[in-house]
Coordinates of N, CA and C in Angstrom, one line a residue:
Chain A
X1 N 50.8 97.0 82.3 CA 50.3 96.4 83.5 C 49.3 95.3 83.3
X2 N 49.0 94.5 84.2 CA 48.0 93.4 84.1 C 46.6 94.0 84.0
X3 N 45.8 93.4 83.2 CA 44.4 93.8 83.2 C 43.6 92.9 84.1
X4 N 42.3 92.9 83.9 CA 41.4 92.0 84.7 C 41.5 90.6 84.2
X5 N 41.7 89.6 85.0 CA 41.8 88.3 84.6 C 40.6 87.5 85.2
X6 N 40.2 86.5 84.5 CA 39.1 85.6 85.0 C 39.5 84.1 84.7
X7 N 39.1 83.3 85.6 CA 39.3 81.9 85.4 C 38.1 81.1 85.9
X8 N 37.8 79.9 85.3 CA 38.4 79.4 84.1 C 37.9 80.2 82.9
X9 N 38.5 80.1 81.7 CA 38.0 80.8 80.6 C 36.7 80.1 80.0
X10 N 36.7 78.7 80.2 CA 35.5 77.9 79.8 C 35.2 76.9 80.9
X11 N 33.9 76.7 81.1 CA 33.5 75.7 82.1 C 32.3 75.0 81.6
X12 N 32.4 73.7 81.5 CA 31.3 72.9 81.1 C 30.9 72.0 82.4
X13 N 29.7 72.1 82.8 CA 29.3 71.4 83.9 C 27.9 70.7 83.7
X14 N 27.6 69.8 84.6 CA 26.3 69.1 84.5 C 25.3 69.8 85.3
X15 N 24.1 69.8 84.8 CA 23.0 70.4 85.6 C 23.0 69.8 87.0
X16 N 22.8 70.8 88.0 CA 22.8 70.4 89.4 C 24.1 70.5 90.1
X17 N 25.2 70.7 89.4 CA 26.5 70.8 90.0 C 26.7 72.3 90.4
X18 N 27.6 72.5 91.4 CA 28.0 73.9 91.7 C 29.2 74.3 90.9
X19 N 29.3 75.6 90.6 CA 30.5 76.1 89.9 C 31.0 77.4 90.6
X20 N 32.3 77.6 90.6 CA 32.9 78.8 91.1 C 33.7 79.5 90.1
X21 N 33.5 80.8 89.9 CA 34.2 81.5 88.9 C 35.0 82.6 89.6
X22 N 36.2 82.8 89.1 CA 37.1 83.7 89.8 C 37.4 85.0 88.9
X23 N 37.6 86.1 89.6 CA 38.0 87.3 89.0 C 39.1 88.0 89.8
X24 N 40.2 88.4 89.1 CA 41.3 89.1 89.6 C 41.2 90.5 89.0
X25 N 40.8 91.5 89.8 CA 40.7 92.9 89.3 C 42.0 93.5 89.1
X26 N 42.0 94.7 88.5 CA 43.2 95.5 88.4 C 43.6 96.0 89.7
X27 N 44.9 95.9 90.1 CA 45.3 96.3 91.4 C 45.0 97.8 91.6
X28 N 44.4 98.1 92.8 CA 44.0 99.5 93.1 C 42.6 99.9 92.7
X29 N 42.0 99.0 91.9 CA 40.6 99.3 91.6 C 39.7 98.9 92.7
X30 N 38.9 99.9 93.2 CA 38.1 99.7 94.4 C 36.7 99.1 94.0
X31 N 36.3 99.3 92.8 CA 35.0 98.8 92.5 C 35.1 97.5 91.6
X32 N 34.2 96.6 91.8 CA 34.2 95.3 91.1 C 32.8 94.9 90.8
X33 N 32.6 94.6 89.5 CA 31.2 94.2 89.0 C 31.2 92.8 88.4
X34 N 30.1 92.1 88.6 CA 29.9 90.9 87.8 C 28.7 91.1 86.9
X35 N 28.8 90.6 85.7 CA 27.7 90.7 84.7 C 27.5 89.3 84.1
X36 N 26.3 89.1 83.6 CA 26.0 87.9 82.8 C 25.6 88.4 81.4
X37 N 26.1 87.6 80.4 CA 25.7 87.9 79.0 C 25.3 86.6 78.3
X38 N 24.0 86.5 78.1 CA 23.6 85.3 77.3 C 23.8 85.6 75.8
X39 N 23.8 84.5 75.1 CA 24.2 84.6 73.7 C 23.2 85.6 73.0
X40 N 23.8 86.6 72.3 CA 23.1 87.5 71.5 C 22.3 88.6 72.4
X41 N 22.6 88.6 73.7 CA 21.9 89.5 74.6 C 22.8 90.6 75.1
X42 N 22.3 91.5 75.8 CA 23.1 92.6 76.5 C 23.6 92.1 77.8
X43 N 24.4 93.0 78.4 CA 25.0 92.7 79.7 C 23.9 92.8 80.8
X44 N 23.8 91.8 81.7 CA 22.9 91.8 82.8 C 23.7 92.0 84.1
X45 N 23.5 93.1 84.8 CA 24.2 93.3 86.1 C 23.8 92.3 87.1
X46 N 24.8 91.8 87.8 CA 24.6 90.8 88.9 C 24.9 91.4 90.2
X47 N 26.1 91.8 90.5 CA 26.5 92.3 91.8 C 27.6 93.3 91.7
X48 N 27.7 94.2 92.7 CA 28.7 95.2 92.7 C 29.4 95.3 94.1
X49 N 30.7 95.3 94.1 CA 31.5 95.5 95.3 C 32.2 96.8 95.3
X50 N 32.2 97.5 96.4 CA 33.0 98.8 96.5 C 33.7 98.8 97.8
X51 N 35.0 98.6 97.7 CA 35.8 98.6 98.9 C 35.3 97.6 99.9
X52 N 35.2 98.1 101.2 CA 34.7 97.2 102.3 C 33.2 97.4 102.5
X53 N 32.5 98.2 101.7 CA 31.1 98.4 101.9 C 30.3 97.1 101.5
X54 N 29.1 97.1 102.1 CA 28.2 95.9 101.7 C 28.0 95.9 100.2
X55 N 28.0 94.7 99.6 CA 27.8 94.7 98.2 C 26.4 95.0 97.8
X56 N 26.2 95.4 96.6 CA 24.9 95.6 96.0 C 24.5 94.4 95.2
X57 N 23.7 93.6 95.8 CA 23.3 92.3 95.2 C 22.0 92.3 94.4
X58 N 21.6 93.5 94.1 CA 20.2 93.6 93.5 C 20.0 92.9 92.2
X59 N 21.1 92.6 91.5 CA 21.0 91.9 90.2 C 21.0 90.4 90.2
X60 N 21.3 89.8 91.4 CA 21.4 88.4 91.4 C 20.1 87.8 91.1
X61 N 20.0 86.8 90.2 CA 18.7 86.3 89.7 C 18.0 85.4 90.7
X62 N 18.8 84.7 91.5 CA 18.1 83.8 92.5 C 19.1 83.6 93.6
X63 N 18.6 82.9 94.7 CA 19.5 82.6 95.8 C 20.5 81.5 95.5
X64 N 20.5 81.0 94.3 CA 21.6 80.0 93.9 C 22.9 80.7 93.6
X65 N 22.7 82.1 93.4 CA 23.9 82.9 93.0 C 24.4 83.6 94.3
X66 N 25.7 83.6 94.4 CA 26.3 84.4 95.5 C 27.7 84.8 95.1
X67 N 28.3 85.8 95.7 CA 29.6 86.3 95.4 C 30.3 86.8 96.6
X68 N 31.6 86.7 96.6 CA 32.4 87.2 97.7 C 33.5 88.0 97.1
X69 N 34.0 88.9 97.9 CA 35.2 89.7 97.6 C 35.9 90.0 98.9
X70 N 37.2 89.8 99.0 CA 37.9 90.1 100.2 C 38.6 91.4 99.9
X71 N 38.2 92.4 100.6 CA 38.8 93.8 100.5 C 38.7 94.2 99.1
X72 N 39.9 94.6 98.5 CA 39.9 95.1 97.1 C 40.6 94.1 96.2
X73 N 40.5 92.8 96.5 CA 41.2 91.8 95.8 C 40.2 90.9 95.0
X74 N 40.6 89.6 95.0 CA 39.9 88.6 94.2 C 38.5 88.5 94.6
X75 N 37.7 88.2 93.6 CA 36.2 88.0 93.8 C 35.9 86.6 93.2
X76 N 35.0 85.9 93.9 CA 34.5 84.6 93.3 C 33.0 84.7 93.2
X77 N 32.5 84.2 92.1 CA 31.0 84.1 91.9 C 30.7 82.6 92.0
X78 N 29.8 82.3 92.8 CA 29.4 80.9 93.0 C 27.9 80.7 92.5
X79 N 27.7 79.7 91.7 CA 26.4 79.3 91.3 C 26.1 77.9 91.8
X80 N 25.2 77.7 92.6 CA 24.8 76.4 93.1 C 23.7 75.8 92.3
X81 N 23.8 74.4 92.3 CA 22.7 73.7 91.6 C 22.4 74.3 90.2
X82 N 23.4 74.3 89.4 CA 23.3 75.0 88.1 C 22.2 74.4 87.3
X83 N 21.6 75.3 86.5 CA 20.5 75.0 85.6 C 20.9 75.4 84.2
X84 N 20.3 74.8 83.2 CA 20.6 75.1 81.8 C 20.5 76.6 81.5
X85 N 19.6 77.3 82.1 CA 19.4 78.7 81.8 C 20.6 79.6 82.4
X86 N 21.4 78.9 83.2 CA 22.6 79.6 83.7 C 23.7 79.7 82.6
X87 N 23.6 79.0 81.6 CA 24.6 79.0 80.5 C 24.7 80.4 79.9
X88 N 25.9 81.0 80.0 CA 26.1 82.3 79.5 C 27.6 82.6 79.7
X89 N 28.0 83.8 79.3 CA 29.4 84.3 79.6 C 29.2 85.2 80.8
X90 N 30.1 84.9 81.8 CA 30.1 85.7 83.0 C 31.3 86.7 83.0
X91 N 31.0 87.9 83.0 CA 32.0 89.0 82.8 C 32.2 89.7 84.1
X92 N 33.5 89.9 84.4 CA 33.9 90.7 85.6 C 34.5 92.0 85.1
X93 N 34.3 93.1 85.8 CA 34.9 94.4 85.5 C 35.3 95.1 86.7
X94 N 36.4 95.8 86.7 CA 36.8 96.6 87.8 C 37.0 98.1 87.4
X95 N 36.9 99.0 88.3 CA 37.1 100.4 88.0 C 37.5 101.2 89.2
X96 N 38.0 102.3 89.0 CA 38.0 103.3 90.1 C 36.6 103.9 90.1
X97 N 36.3 104.5 91.2 CA 34.9 105.0 91.4 C 34.4 105.8 90.2
X98 N 33.3 105.4 89.6 CA 32.6 106.1 88.6 C 33.4 106.3 87.3
X99 N 34.6 105.7 87.2 CA 35.3 105.9 85.9 C 35.2 104.6 85.1
X100 N 35.9 104.6 84.0 CA 35.8 103.6 83.0 C 35.9 102.2 83.6
X101 N 35.1 101.3 83.2 CA 35.2 99.9 83.6 C 36.1 99.1 82.7
X102 N 36.9 98.3 83.3 CA 37.8 97.4 82.5 C 37.3 96.0 82.7
X103 N 37.0 95.4 81.6 CA 36.4 94.0 81.7 C 37.5 92.9 81.5
X104 N 37.2 91.8 82.2 CA 38.0 90.6 81.9 C 37.5 89.9 80.7
X105 N 38.2 88.9 80.3 CA 37.8 88.2 79.1 C 36.5 87.3 79.3
X106 N 36.1 87.1 80.5 CA 34.9 86.3 80.7 C 35.1 84.9 81.0
X107 N 34.2 84.2 81.6 CA 34.1 82.8 81.7 C 32.9 82.3 81.0
X108 N 33.1 81.4 80.0 CA 31.9 80.9 79.2 C 31.5 79.6 79.9
X109 N 30.3 79.7 80.5 CA 29.7 78.6 81.3 C 28.7 77.9 80.4
X110 N 28.8 76.6 80.3 CA 27.9 75.7 79.6 C 27.3 74.7 80.6
X111 N 26.0 74.7 80.8 CA 25.4 73.7 81.7 C 24.7 72.7 80.8
X112 N 25.1 71.4 80.9 CA 24.5 70.4 80.1 C 23.3 69.8 80.7
Chain B
X1 N 8.9 100.9 79.4 CA 10.0 101.4 78.6 C 11.3 101.0 79.3
X2 N 12.3 100.4 78.4 CA 13.5 100.0 79.0 C 14.3 101.3 79.4
X3 N 15.2 101.1 80.3 CA 16.0 102.2 80.8 C 17.0 102.8 79.8
X4 N 17.5 101.9 79.0 CA 18.4 102.3 77.9 C 18.1 101.5 76.7
X5 N 17.8 102.2 75.6 CA 17.3 101.5 74.4 C 18.2 101.9 73.2
X6 N 18.5 100.8 72.4 CA 19.3 101.0 71.2 C 18.7 100.2 70.1
X7 N 18.8 100.7 68.9 CA 18.4 100.0 67.7 C 19.4 98.9 67.5
X8 N 19.0 97.6 67.5 CA 20.0 96.5 67.4 C 20.7 96.4 66.1
X9 N 20.1 97.0 65.0 CA 20.6 96.9 63.7 C 20.4 95.5 63.1
X10 N 21.3 95.0 62.3 CA 22.6 95.5 62.0 C 22.6 96.7 61.0
X11 N 23.5 97.6 61.2 CA 23.8 98.7 60.2 C 24.8 98.1 59.3
X12 N 24.5 98.0 58.0 CA 25.4 97.4 57.0 C 25.8 98.5 56.1
X13 N 27.1 98.9 56.2 CA 27.6 100.1 55.5 C 28.8 99.8 54.7
X14 N 29.1 100.5 53.6 CA 30.4 100.3 52.9 C 31.5 101.0 53.5
X15 N 32.7 100.6 53.3 CA 33.9 101.3 53.8 C 33.8 102.8 53.3
X16 N 34.2 103.6 54.2 CA 34.2 105.1 53.9 C 33.0 105.8 54.2
X17 N 31.9 105.1 54.6 CA 30.6 105.7 54.8 C 30.6 106.3 56.2
X18 N 29.7 107.2 56.4 CA 29.5 107.8 57.7 C 28.2 107.2 58.3
X19 N 28.3 106.8 59.6 CA 27.1 106.1 60.2 C 26.9 106.7 61.6
X20 N 25.7 106.7 62.0 CA 25.4 107.3 63.3 C 24.4 106.4 64.0
X21 N 24.6 106.3 65.3 CA 23.7 105.5 66.2 C 23.2 106.4 67.3
X22 N 22.0 106.1 67.7 CA 21.4 106.8 68.8 C 21.1 105.9 69.9
X23 N 21.1 106.4 71.1 CA 20.7 105.6 72.3 C 19.9 106.5 73.2
X24 N 18.7 106.0 73.5 CA 17.8 106.8 74.4 C 17.8 106.2 75.8
X25 N 17.7 107.1 76.8 CA 17.6 106.7 78.1 C 16.4 107.3 78.8
X26 N 15.8 106.6 79.8 CA 14.5 107.0 80.3 C 14.6 107.8 81.6
X27 N 15.8 107.7 82.3 CA 15.9 108.4 83.6 C 16.5 109.7 83.4
X28 N 15.8 110.8 83.7 CA 16.3 112.1 83.5 C 17.4 112.4 84.5
X29 N 17.6 111.6 85.6 CA 18.6 111.9 86.6 C 20.0 111.2 86.1
X30 N 20.0 110.7 84.9 CA 21.2 110.0 84.5 C 22.4 111.0 84.4
X31 N 23.6 110.6 84.8 CA 24.7 111.5 84.8 C 25.9 111.1 84.0
X32 N 26.1 109.9 83.9 CA 27.4 109.4 83.2 C 27.0 108.6 82.0
X33 N 27.7 108.9 80.9 CA 27.3 108.2 79.7 C 28.6 107.8 79.0
X34 N 28.5 106.6 78.4 CA 29.7 106.0 77.7 C 29.3 105.3 76.5
X35 N 30.2 105.1 75.5 CA 30.0 104.2 74.5 C 31.1 103.1 74.6
X36 N 30.7 101.9 74.6 CA 31.7 100.8 74.6 C 31.6 100.0 73.3
X37 N 32.6 99.3 72.9 CA 32.7 98.5 71.7 C 32.9 97.1 72.2
X38 N 32.1 96.2 71.6 CA 32.3 94.8 71.9 C 32.4 94.0 70.6
X39 N 33.6 93.4 70.4 CA 33.8 92.5 69.2 C 33.2 91.1 69.5
X40 N 33.0 90.4 68.5 CA 32.3 89.1 68.6 C 33.1 88.2 69.6
X41 N 32.4 87.7 70.6 CA 33.0 86.8 71.5 C 34.2 87.4 72.3
X42 N 34.1 88.7 72.5 CA 35.1 89.4 73.3 C 34.5 90.2 74.3
X43 N 35.3 90.7 75.3 CA 34.7 91.6 76.3 C 34.5 93.0 75.8
X44 N 33.6 93.8 76.4 CA 33.4 95.2 76.0 C 34.7 96.0 76.4
X45 N 34.9 97.0 75.6 CA 36.0 97.9 75.8 C 35.5 99.4 75.6
X46 N 36.0 100.3 76.5 CA 35.5 101.6 76.4 C 36.0 102.2 75.0
X47 N 35.0 102.8 74.4 CA 35.3 103.6 73.1 C 35.5 105.0 73.5
X48 N 34.5 105.6 74.1 CA 34.6 107.0 74.6 C 33.6 107.4 75.6
X49 N 33.9 108.3 76.4 CA 33.0 108.9 77.4 C 32.2 109.9 76.6
X50 N 31.0 110.3 77.1 CA 30.2 111.3 76.5 C 30.0 112.4 77.4
X51 N 30.5 113.6 77.0 CA 30.4 114.8 77.9 C 29.2 115.7 77.4
X52 N 28.8 116.5 78.3 CA 27.7 117.5 78.0 C 28.0 118.3 76.7
X53 N 29.3 118.6 76.6 CA 29.7 119.5 75.5 C 30.0 118.7 74.2
X54 N 29.9 117.4 74.3 CA 30.2 116.5 73.2 C 31.7 116.3 73.2
X55 N 32.1 115.3 72.5 CA 33.6 115.0 72.4 C 33.9 114.3 71.1
X56 N 35.1 114.5 70.7 CA 35.5 113.9 69.4 C 36.8 113.2 69.6
X57 N 37.0 112.0 69.0 CA 38.2 111.3 69.0 C 38.5 110.7 67.7
X58 N 39.3 111.4 66.9 CA 39.6 111.0 65.5 C 38.3 110.9 64.7
X59 N 37.9 109.7 64.2 CA 36.8 109.6 63.4 C 35.5 109.5 64.1
X60 N 35.6 109.4 65.4 CA 34.4 109.2 66.3 C 34.0 110.5 67.0
X61 N 32.7 110.7 67.0 CA 32.1 111.9 67.7 C 30.9 111.4 68.5
X62 N 30.9 111.8 69.8 CA 29.8 111.4 70.7 C 29.2 112.7 71.2
X63 N 27.8 112.7 71.2 CA 27.1 113.8 71.7 C 26.0 113.4 72.7
X64 N 25.7 114.4 73.5 CA 24.6 114.1 74.5 C 23.5 115.2 74.4
X65 N 22.3 114.7 74.3 CA 21.2 115.7 74.2 C 20.3 115.4 75.5
X66 N 20.5 116.2 76.5 CA 19.7 116.0 77.8 C 18.3 116.3 77.6
X67 N 17.9 117.2 76.8 CA 16.5 117.6 76.7 C 15.7 116.5 76.1
X68 N 16.3 115.8 75.1 CA 15.6 114.7 74.5 C 16.0 113.3 75.0
X69 N 16.9 113.4 75.9 CA 17.4 112.1 76.6 C 17.9 111.1 75.7
X70 N 18.9 111.5 74.9 CA 19.6 110.5 74.1 C 21.1 110.9 73.9
X71 N 21.9 109.9 73.6 CA 23.3 110.1 73.2 C 23.5 109.5 71.8
X72 N 24.4 110.1 71.1 CA 24.7 109.6 69.8 C 26.2 109.3 69.6
X73 N 26.4 108.5 68.6 CA 27.8 108.1 68.2 C 27.8 108.2 66.7
X74 N 28.8 109.1 66.2 CA 29.0 109.2 64.8 C 30.3 108.7 64.4
X75 N 30.3 107.8 63.4 CA 31.6 107.3 62.9 C 31.8 107.7 61.5
X76 N 32.8 108.5 61.2 CA 33.1 108.9 59.8 C 34.2 108.0 59.2
X77 N 34.1 107.9 57.9 CA 35.1 107.2 57.1 C 35.3 105.8 57.7
X78 N 34.2 105.0 57.7 CA 34.1 103.7 58.3 C 35.2 102.8 57.8
X79 N 35.8 102.0 58.7 CA 36.8 101.0 58.3 C 36.2 99.6 58.5
X80 N 36.8 98.6 57.9 CA 36.4 97.3 58.1 C 36.5 96.9 59.6
X81 N 37.5 97.4 60.2 CA 37.8 97.1 61.6 C 36.8 97.7 62.6
X82 N 36.0 98.6 62.1 CA 34.9 99.2 62.9 C 33.8 98.2 63.1
X83 N 33.7 97.2 62.4 CA 32.7 96.2 62.5 C 32.7 95.6 64.0
X84 N 31.6 95.8 64.7 CA 31.5 95.4 66.1 C 30.1 95.7 66.6
X85 N 29.8 95.4 67.8 CA 28.6 95.9 68.5 C 29.0 97.1 69.4
X86 N 28.2 98.1 69.3 CA 28.4 99.3 70.1 C 27.4 99.4 71.2
X87 N 27.9 99.5 72.4 CA 27.1 99.4 73.6 C 27.0 100.8 74.2
X88 N 25.8 101.2 74.5 CA 25.5 102.5 75.1 C 25.4 102.2 76.6
X89 N 26.1 103.0 77.5 CA 26.1 102.8 78.9 C 25.7 104.0 79.6
X90 N 24.8 103.9 80.5 CA 24.2 105.1 81.3 C 24.2 104.8 82.8
X91 N 24.6 105.7 83.6 CA 24.6 105.6 85.0 C 23.8 106.7 85.6
X92 N 22.8 106.3 86.5 CA 22.0 107.3 87.1 C 22.8 108.1 88.1
X93 N 22.4 109.3 88.4 CA 23.0 110.1 89.4 C 22.8 109.4 90.8
X94 N 23.8 109.3 91.6 CA 23.7 108.7 92.9 C 23.9 107.2 92.9
X95 N 24.0 106.6 91.7 CA 24.1 105.2 91.6 C 25.5 104.9 91.0
X96 N 26.0 103.7 91.4 CA 27.3 103.2 90.8 C 27.1 102.1 89.9
X97 N 25.8 101.8 89.6 CA 25.5 100.6 88.8 C 25.2 101.1 87.4
X98 N 26.0 100.9 86.4 CA 25.7 101.3 85.0 C 24.7 100.4 84.4
X99 N 23.9 100.9 83.5 CA 22.9 100.2 82.7 C 23.4 100.1 81.3
X100 N 23.6 98.9 80.8 CA 24.1 98.7 79.4 C 22.9 98.5 78.5
X101 N 22.9 99.2 77.3 CA 22.0 98.9 76.3 C 22.4 97.6 75.7
X102 N 21.4 97.0 74.8 CA 21.7 95.7 74.2 C 22.7 95.8 73.1
X103 N 23.0 97.0 72.6 CA 24.0 97.2 71.6 C 23.4 97.3 70.2
X104 N 24.2 98.0 69.4 CA 23.9 98.2 68.0 C 25.0 97.5 67.2
X105 N 24.6 96.6 66.3 CA 25.6 95.9 65.5 C 25.9 96.7 64.2
X106 N 27.2 96.9 64.0 CA 27.7 97.6 62.8 C 28.5 96.6 61.9
X107 N 28.2 96.5 60.7 CA 29.0 95.7 59.7 C 29.4 96.6 58.6
X108 N 30.8 96.7 58.5 CA 31.3 97.5 57.4 C 31.9 96.6 56.4
X109 N 31.4 96.7 55.1 CA 31.8 95.8 54.1 C 32.7 96.5 53.0
X110 N 33.5 95.7 52.3 CA 34.4 96.4 51.3 C 33.6 97.0 50.2

């Protein structure tokens, strides 16, 4: 069966531009997470969606970051007015409640 | 103190060696524990869950010590293909947000 997919796999943008990253979770997985991983660093939690409940946005680093998810399907992470410090790999993961997280391959974002 | 701490390494071991990593966590209410493996420039993948009674999967053994608040991962008969970063993951009781350690790097050489 299909795993978690993310697009684009790589994104190069200029400082100040907006970017939108997409995540397609595994069908039937109610939970969806976004993480950021800077080069050589650990995973930094950004946001968590669970079914139709209000998302947990406690990890978003600034109001330039936002994410949406419709039901239990696709999620998009939007970064407005990108800065160089936003350069990182953005990872999406989905899971059934409290069980193993399955990660997508990530989107490598480079802000010039 | 960080919520989840790991020795970043690298642990540099020869093939066939036995190597062990520890991961300490600060919140005594933590309930779920996992080890993930992350290869260079790849996404993390679950290696094994860590149960209170400990668990073993082939060459890999994971244990939980609640009293001292750490989990461990033991790898026996190391293979070159075991070279990766091993991430410790802890979830507090009542929370659905896992906390990832920064990982321990393992390099297995011929």
